[in-house]
Structure formats: structure tokens, C-alpha cells
Coordinates of C-alpha atoms in Angstrom, one line a residue:
X1 CA 0.2 9.4 31.9
X2 CA 0.2 12.4 29.9
X3 CA 2.7 13.9 31.0
X4 CA 4.7 10.7 31.5
X5 CA 3.8 9.9 28.0
X6 CA 4.9 13.4 26.9
X7 CA 8.4 13.0 28.6
X8 CA 10.1 9.8 27.7
X9 CA 8.0 9.2 24.3
X10 CA 7.3 12.5 22.7
X11 CA 10.3 14.8 23.5
X12 CA 12.4 12.4 23.0
X13 CA 11.0 11.5 19.7
X14 CA 11.2 15.0 18.8
X15 CA 15.1 15.5 19.9
X16 CA 15.7 12.2 17.6
X17 CA 14.0 13.8 14.6
X18 CA 16.8 16.8 14.8
X19 CA 19.5 14.4 15.2
X20 CA 18.2 12.6 12.3
X21 CA 18.5 15.9 10.6
X22 CA 21.6 17.0 11.7
X23 CA 23.2 13.4 9.9
X24 CA 22.9 15.1 6.7
X25 CA 23.2 13.2 3.4
X26 CA 25.1 14.8 1.2
X27 CA 28.5 12.4 1.4
X28 CA 26.3 9.3 1.2
X29 CA 26.3 6.8 -0.9
X30 CA 22.8 7.1 -3.3
X31 CA 21.2 3.3 -1.6
X32 CA 22.1 4.7 1.5
X33 CA 20.9 8.2 1.4
X34 CA 17.9 7.2 0.4
X35 CA 16.7 5.3 2.9
X36 CA 18.5 7.6 5.2
X37 CA 15.3 10.3 4.0
X38 CA 12.9 7.5 4.1
X39 CA 13.7 7.2 7.8
X40 CA 13.9 11.2 8.0
X41 CA 10.6 11.2 7.1
X42 CA 9.4 8.6 8.9
X43 CA 10.6 10.0 11.6
X44 CA 8.3 13.5 11.6
X45 CA 5.6 11.2 10.6
X46 CA 5.1 9.5 13.5
X47 CA 6.6 12.7 16.1
X48 CA 3.4 14.7 14.4
X49 CA 0.7 11.6 15.0
X50 CA 2.0 11.2 18.3
X51 CA 2.2 15.1 19.7
X52 CA -1.6 15.0 18.1
X53 CA -2.9 12.1 20.2
X54 CA -1.2 12.9 22.8
X55 CA -3.5 16.2 22.5
X56 CA -6.2 15.9 25.0
X57 CA -7.7 19.3 23.5
X58 CA -10.9 19.7 21.4
X59 CA -9.9 19.2 18.0
X60 CA -12.2 22.9 16.8
X61 CA -10.0 24.4 19.3
X62 CA -6.9 23.7 18.1
X63 CA -4.3 25.9 15.9
X64 CA -3.5 23.3 12.7
X65 CA -1.7 25.1 11.0
X66 CA 0.2 23.9 7.8
X67 CA 4.4 24.3 7.3
X68 CA 5.1 24.1 3.5
X69 CA 7.9 22.8 2.6
X70 CA 9.7 20.8 -0.6
X71 CA 8.3 17.1 0.2
X72 CA 9.5 14.0 -1.7
X73 CA 6.2 11.6 -1.9
X74 CA 7.6 8.8 -2.5
X75 CA 9.7 9.3 0.9
X76 CA 6.6 9.9 3.1
X77 CA 4.5 7.3 2.0
X78 CA 7.6 5.2 1.9
X79 CA 8.2 6.7 5.5
X80 CA 4.8 5.9 6.5
X81 CA 5.0 1.7 4.8
X82 CA 7.8 1.0 7.3
X83 CA 6.3 2.3 10.1
X84 CA 2.8 0.3 9.8
X85 CA 4.6 -3.4 8.6
X86 CA 4.9 -4.4 11.7
X87 CA 1.3 -4.3 12.7
X88 CA 0.4 -5.3 9.3
X89 CA 2.6 -7.9 9.8
X90 CA 1.3 -9.5 12.7
X91 CA -2.3 -9.6 10.8
X92 CA -1.0 -11.8 8.4
X93 CA -1.0 -8.2 5.3
X94 CA 1.2 -7.2 3.5
X95 CA 1.0 -3.0 2.1
X96 CA 1.7 -3.2 -1.1
X97 CA 2.9 -0.2 -3.0
X98 CA 2.6 1.3 -6.4
X99 CA 3.3 5.0 -7.3
X100 CA 2.7 6.6 -11.1
X101 CA 5.9 7.6 -12.8
X102 CA 3.9 10.9 -13.0
X103 CA 3.8 11.5 -10.0
X104 CA 6.2 14.9 -9.3
X105 CA 10.2 14.4 -7.9
X106 CA 9.0 16.9 -5.0
X107 CA 6.2 18.8 -4.5
X108 CA 5.3 22.2 -2.0
X109 CA 3.9 20.2 0.9
X110 CA 3.5 19.6 4.9
X111 CA 5.7 16.2 4.4
X112 CA 4.2 15.6 8.3
X113 CA 0.9 16.3 7.5
X114 CA 0.5 14.6 4.5
X115 CA 2.1 11.7 6.7
X116 CA 0.1 12.1 9.1
X117 CA -2.4 12.0 6.8
X118 CA -1.7 8.3 4.9
X119 CA -0.6 6.4 8.5
X120 CA -3.9 7.2 9.8
X121 CA -6.0 6.2 6.4
X122 CA -3.5 2.7 6.0
X123 CA -4.0 1.9 10.1
X124 CA -7.8 1.8 9.5
X125 CA -7.4 0.0 6.7
X126 CA -5.0 -2.3 8.1
X127 CA -7.1 -2.7 11.5
X128 CA -10.7 -3.7 9.4
X129 CA -8.7 -5.6 6.9
X130 CA -9.1 -9.0 6.7
X131 CA -7.5 -10.2 3.8
X132 CA -3.9 -10.7 2.6
X133 CA -2.6 -8.0 0.9
X134 CA -2.9 -4.8 0.5
X135 CA -2.8 -2.1 -2.9
X136 CA -1.8 1.1 -2.4
X137 CA -1.5 3.3 -6.1
X138 CA -0.4 7.1 -6.1
X139 CA -1.5 8.8 -9.1
X140 CA -1.5 11.7 -10.5
X141 CA -3.2 13.9 -13.0
X142 CA -1.5 17.4 -14.2
X143 CA -3.3 20.8 -13.5
X144 CA -1.6 23.0 -14.9
X145 CA 2.5 23.8 -15.7
X146 CA 3.4 23.9 -12.4
X147 CA 0.9 21.9 -10.5
X148 CA -0.9 18.6 -10.1
X149 CA -3.8 16.4 -8.0
X150 CA -2.4 13.8 -6.5
X151 CA -4.3 11.0 -5.6
X152 CA -3.5 7.7 -3.1
X153 CA -6.7 4.8 -3.3
X154 CA -5.7 1.8 -0.6
X155 CA -7.4 -1.2 -2.0
X156 CA -8.1 -4.7 -0.7
X157 CA -7.4 -7.5 -2.8
X158 CA -8.0 -11.6 -3.3
X159 CA -11.5 -10.1 -0.5
X160 CA -12.7 -12.7 -1.1
X161 CA -10.3 -14.7 0.9
X162 CA -9.9 -15.3 4.6
X163 CA -7.0 -17.0 6.6
X164 CA -7.2 -19.3 9.1
X165 CA -5.4 -18.0 11.7
X166 CA -6.2 -13.9 11.2
X167 CA -5.2 -12.1 14.6
X168 CA -8.3 -10.3 16.2
X169 CA -8.7 -7.2 15.3
X170 CA -8.4 -6.4 19.8
X171 CA -6.6 -9.4 21.6
X172 CA -8.1 -11.9 23.3
X173 CA -8.2 -10.1 26.7
X174 CA -9.3 -7.2 24.7
X175 CA -12.7 -6.5 26.5
X176 CA -16.0 -4.9 24.3
X177 CA -15.6 -1.8 26.1
X178 CA -12.5 -1.3 25.2
X179 CA -13.0 -2.3 21.6
X180 CA -15.2 0.5 21.8
X181 CA -12.8 3.1 22.6
X182 CA -10.5 1.6 19.6
X183 CA -13.3 2.1 17.4
X184 CA -13.8 5.5 18.6
X185 CA -10.3 6.5 18.5
X186 CA -9.8 5.5 14.8
X187 CA -12.9 7.8 13.8
X188 CA -11.5 10.5 16.0
X189 CA -8.1 10.0 14.3
X190 CA -10.3 10.4 10.9
X191 CA -12.2 13.6 11.6
X192 CA -8.2 15.3 12.1
X193 CA -7.3 13.8 8.8
X194 CA -10.7 15.6 7.3
X195 CA -9.6 18.7 8.8
X196 CA -5.9 18.5 7.1
X197 CA -7.7 17.4 4.2
X198 CA -10.1 20.4 4.2
X199 CA -7.0 23.1 4.6
X200 CA -5.0 20.9 1.7
X201 CA -7.8 22.0 -0.7
X202 CA -8.1 18.3 -1.0
X203 CA -10.7 15.0 -0.5
X204 CA -10.4 12.2 1.7
X205 CA -12.7 9.4 1.9
X206 CA -13.1 5.5 3.7
X207 CA -15.8 3.3 2.6
X208 CA -16.7 -0.1 5.0
X209 CA -18.7 -1.4 2.0
X210 CA -17.5 -4.8 1.4
X211 CA -18.2 -4.7 -2.2
X212 CA -15.7 -1.5 -2.6
X213 CA -12.3 -2.4 -3.4
X214 CA -11.1 1.2 -2.4
X215 CA -10.9 1.4 1.2
X216 CA -9.9 4.9 1.3
X217 CA -8.5 7.7 -0.5
X218 CA -7.2 10.7 -0.5
X219 CA -6.4 14.0 -3.4
X220 CA -5.5 17.3 -3.3
X221 CA -3.6 19.2 -5.6
X222 CA 0.1 20.4 -4.8
X223 CA 2.5 22.6 -5.8
X224 CA 5.4 21.5 -7.6
X225 CA 8.8 21.7 -7.0
X226 CA 10.5 19.3 -9.3
X227 CA 9.0 17.2 -12.0
X228 CA 11.0 14.6 -12.6
X229 CA 12.9 12.8 -15.7
X230 CA 9.3 11.0 -16.3
X231 CA 7.1 14.0 -16.0
X232 CA 6.4 14.1 -20.1
X233 CA 4.6 10.8 -19.6
X234 CA 1.2 12.6 -18.3
X235 CA -1.3 12.1 -21.2
X236 CA -4.5 10.5 -19.7
X237 CA -5.1 8.3 -22.6
X238 CA -4.3 5.2 -22.3
X239 CA -3.1 2.4 -24.9
X240 CA -4.7 -0.8 -24.5
X241 CA -2.9 -2.6 -21.4
X242 CA -2.8 -6.5 -24.0
X243 CA -1.9 -6.9 -27.5
X244 CA -4.8 -7.6 -30.0
X245 CA -3.9 -11.6 -30.2
X246 CA -5.3 -11.5 -26.5
X247 CA -9.0 -10.0 -26.8
X248 CA -11.0 -12.9 -25.4
X249 CA -12.3 -12.6 -21.9
X250 CA -10.8 -15.5 -20.6
X251 CA -6.9 -16.3 -21.4
X252 CA -7.0 -20.5 -22.2
X253 CA -5.2 -22.4 -19.9
X254 CA -2.3 -24.7 -21.2
X255 CA 0.2 -26.6 -21.0
X256 CA 2.6 -23.9 -20.4
X257 CA 0.1 -20.7 -19.2
X258 CA -2.0 -19.9 -16.5
X259 CA -5.4 -18.9 -16.9
X260 CA -6.5 -15.6 -15.8
X261 CA -9.3 -13.2 -16.1
X262 CA -9.0 -9.6 -18.0
X263 CA -11.9 -8.1 -16.8
X264 CA -10.7 -8.4 -13.5
X265 CA -8.0 -5.7 -14.4
X266 CA -10.4 -3.5 -16.7
X267 CA -12.2 -3.2 -13.7
X268 CA -8.6 -2.1 -11.8
X269 CA -8.9 0.6 -14.9
X270 CA -12.1 2.0 -14.5
X271 CA -11.9 2.7 -11.3
X272 CA -8.8 5.3 -12.6
X273 CA -5.7 2.9 -11.3
X274 CA -2.9 3.1 -13.8
X275 CA -2.5 -0.7 -14.7
X276 CA 1.6 -0.8 -16.2
X277 CA 2.4 1.1 -12.5
X278 CA 0.2 -1.4 -10.7
X279 CA 1.7 -4.5 -12.4
X280 CA 4.8 -3.5 -12.4
X281 CA 4.9 -3.7 -8.3
X282 CA 2.0 -6.7 -8.9
X283 CA 5.0 -8.1 -10.8
X284 CA 7.6 -7.0 -7.7
X285 CA 6.0 -8.1 -4.9
X286 CA 4.9 -11.5 -6.4
X287 CA 8.6 -12.8 -7.2
X288 CA 10.1 -12.0 -4.2
X289 CA 6.7 -13.7 -2.3
X290 CA 7.6 -16.7 -5.1
X291 CA 11.0 -16.7 -4.0
X292 CA 10.7 -16.8 0.0
X293 CA 7.9 -19.7 -0.5
X294 CA 11.2 -21.5 -1.7
X295 CA 12.6 -20.8 0.9
X296 CA 9.9 -21.7 2.9
X297 CA 8.9 -24.5 1.6
X298 CA 12.1 -26.1 2.2
X299 CA 12.7 -25.5 6.0
X300 CA 9.2 -26.2 6.6
X301 CA 7.9 -23.8 8.5
X302 CA 4.4 -24.5 8.0
X303 CA 2.7 -21.2 10.2
X304 CA 5.1 -19.5 8.0
X305 CA 4.0 -21.0 4.9
X306 CA 0.7 -20.8 5.6
X307 CA 0.6 -17.5 5.9
X308 CA 2.2 -17.0 2.7
X309 CA 0.5 -19.5 0.1
X310 CA -3.0 -16.8 1.7
X311 CA -1.4 -14.2 0.6
X312 CA -0.7 -15.4 -2.2
X313 CA -4.2 -15.9 -3.0
X314 CA -5.2 -12.6 -2.7
X315 CA -2.4 -10.9 -5.4
X316 CA -3.0 -14.0 -8.1
X317 CA -6.9 -13.2 -6.8
X318 CA -6.3 -9.7 -8.0
X319 CA -6.0 -10.4 -11.1
X320 CA -8.2 -13.1 -12.0
X321 CA -6.6 -15.9 -12.0
X322 CA -9.4 -18.5 -10.3
X323 CA -7.7 -21.6 -11.5
X324 CA -4.5 -21.0 -9.1
X325 CA -6.2 -18.9 -6.1
X326 CA -8.5 -21.4 -5.4
X327 CA -5.1 -23.5 -5.1
X328 CA -3.3 -21.9 -3.1
X329 CA -6.4 -21.0 -0.6
X330 CA -6.9 -25.1 -0.4
X331 CA -3.4 -25.3 0.0
X332 CA -3.0 -22.2 2.8
X333 CA -5.1 -24.4 4.9
X334 CA -4.1 -28.3 4.7
X335 CA -2.2 -29.3 7.5
X336 CA 0.8 -31.4 5.4
X337 CA 1.9 -30.2 2.0
X338 CA 3.7 -32.5 -0.3
X339 CA 7.0 -30.8 -1.7
X340 CA 5.9 -31.4 -5.1
X341 CA 2.5 -29.7 -4.7
X342 CA 4.5 -26.6 -3.7
X343 CA 6.3 -27.3 -6.4
X344 CA 4.2 -27.2 -9.0
X345 CA 2.5 -23.9 -7.0
X346 CA 6.0 -22.0 -7.4
X347 CA 5.8 -22.1 -10.8
X348 CA 2.3 -21.9 -11.7
X349 CA 2.5 -18.5 -10.1
X350 CA 6.3 -17.8 -12.0
X351 CA 4.6 -18.4 -14.8
X352 CA 1.1 -16.2 -14.7
X353 CA 3.5 -13.4 -13.8
X354 CA 5.7 -14.4 -17.2
X355 CA 2.4 -14.7 -19.0
X356 CA 1.5 -10.7 -17.8
X357 CA 4.7 -9.5 -18.7
X358 CA 4.8 -11.0 -22.5
X359 CA 0.4 -9.8 -22.4
X360 CA 1.6 -6.0 -22.3
X361 CA 1.1 -4.3 -26.0
X362 CA 4.8 -4.0 -27.2
X363 CA 4.0 -0.4 -27.4
X364 CA 3.9 0.1 -23.6
X365 CA 6.1 -3.1 -23.0
X366 CA 9.2 -0.6 -21.6
X367 CA 6.7 1.4 -18.9
X368 CA 7.5 1.1 -15.4

């Protein structure tokens, strides 16, 4: 079986990686070039990951050599997200990515190995999650004029929400023994990632604590090849996220507002999350999901509608919008949904997004 896998999977995939590289991207329009580079990174990550999965030699006997070159960390992360998005979707999960603008454009790294670490951490988080959303937060701390420490954190959002039709970790026909094998497989991949992280002089950790928001994290120092236009924004000092007018813990409800609790965002800030970058990604995700909810609602696709409502409940729960979280959660399990009720939830979601836009301190309102 291993021989067949190598013949029909690993070898053609290596060839595909070469073909993608040979295409070149210089003459491709900007948008397509970005997509092509992301696909190229995804193929390299996939090929490296598959190679190690098919290697039956003991882990301690392998020669793990880092092949460093100029690497765009955003392409690596986007490529892994693309590879695992179908798996996440089958489990009713949606990864969202927030990359701080201080993260360098190009770093010196083994792109395939870096992608492999993120692939296994994200896959592990997906397999162990029962929530509607996984937030990936990427940040950087400047070490000196030529290097920075990049950290990747994977977080579950809306941990109290459990989808009523959650896909089981091991299929309905899977035996307990198979489940044990798969769990052991995840642990073996984690052991490989630990070694790779050490070779990068970095740190890797995973959490099985149900109370912890952060499910996995990786950080390591990297030499910077290109800082990018936003590299000057490297100060760790953060201005208050909200203007002084919004100093109360709970933003009061009114006919044109949606209440949310500031302490939820304060907790993320205490974890070291750049709230401005995080909220920018959160708003984009919310806007996309609300638009999709409107379309599904009119198509009367009940199953997809329930999944989307569940996911939205986790997203709004992350920013402490308790009332809207509960309303979305109830709707996600309701056997029938009236048009007016869905319209109301969509409007409340849009109001919440607008409030977080206008609640940002004006001094920081231009930060993306």
C-alpha cells in the first residue's frame, strides 16, 4: 500500500509542484499572481506533509534539514487554509485569519516546513473542535533591525455553542480502534512539529484545556528579507481600543444599537492579540456571513441556514454580544424560521458590525 501511495500520490504531487513553479508569475495580473503564489505554497506544504506521513522510519532517525529561502508567511498561511477548508467545512467549522500588518512581507524560512507545522496545528484544532469558528491570529515582535519573532495562535470562538448536527470526529462506521489509531497519528504529527519548531529555535504548544481560548500556538524568530510598507508600525504600545465615551463595561442597548461586553475584547488583548487587526478580519467574516445568510434565507436551504446561524453565534459571542448570540443559537436549532425573524437577526448583526466600526478610537480608525 505504501508503495502504491508513493507511486500514485507522492511522485505525481512532486511533479505537480515542479509544474506550478515552471509557470512563472511575472506576466500574470496582480490578483491572479497572488492566487498562483498561494497555490504554489499550498502544493509545497502538501508535498512535504505527505512525504513525512508516508515515511515509516523512526522519527529520531530522520535527517530533518531546513531548506531556507525568501518566504511570504501570508502565502504559507493562506495555502494551508485552502488545503484544510473542505475538512473544516465538513465539520461545520470556518477558519478565519487575522495577520498583523507588522508581520514582514518576506522572511528567511523553510516555507514547506513552516507550512507543515501550521497544517498539523490547524488540522489538530479542526479535529478536536466542536465550535463554529476557528480564529487564526498571526503577530510579530521586532527583535532587531533584521529579524522578528512571528507567532501563530489558533483559537476557538464561541466555546459554549455546540452544533446539533456536528459531524463526528470518526465517521459513523468507524471502530474505537480506528479512533485510537487516528488520535495516535495526530500525536505523531505533533512530535514531528515539535522537532521542527526546535530546529527553528521556536516554541510550539497545544492545549487540551476546555477553558482556554487558545488551542495551539507556534512562535519562532526569523530573519527579515523584506519588511513591507507597514514595518514602521512595530510599537507594542496600544492606544485604547474604544473612545472614552464608551467606557462602561456593557454598551447599553437601544433601538439602534446591539449590546456587547467590552471585557471580552479586553481578554483577547490580554492574550496578546492585536485587536485592530483581529476586528478587521472579524468584520470581514461577519459581513460575508450576513450576506450569505440573506441569500440562503430566501432560498429556504434549512440545513445550510442552521449551520450558518450556528457559526454566526460563535462569532458574535467572541465580542461579548450575549443577547444576539442567544438569539442566533436559538434560531440555529429551530425547526422552522420565519422570514421576519431572519431579517431581524441580519439587521442586528449589521448593527453590531457598525458599532464596532464606530467604537474604535478615532486615532486608530485608519488601521486595517
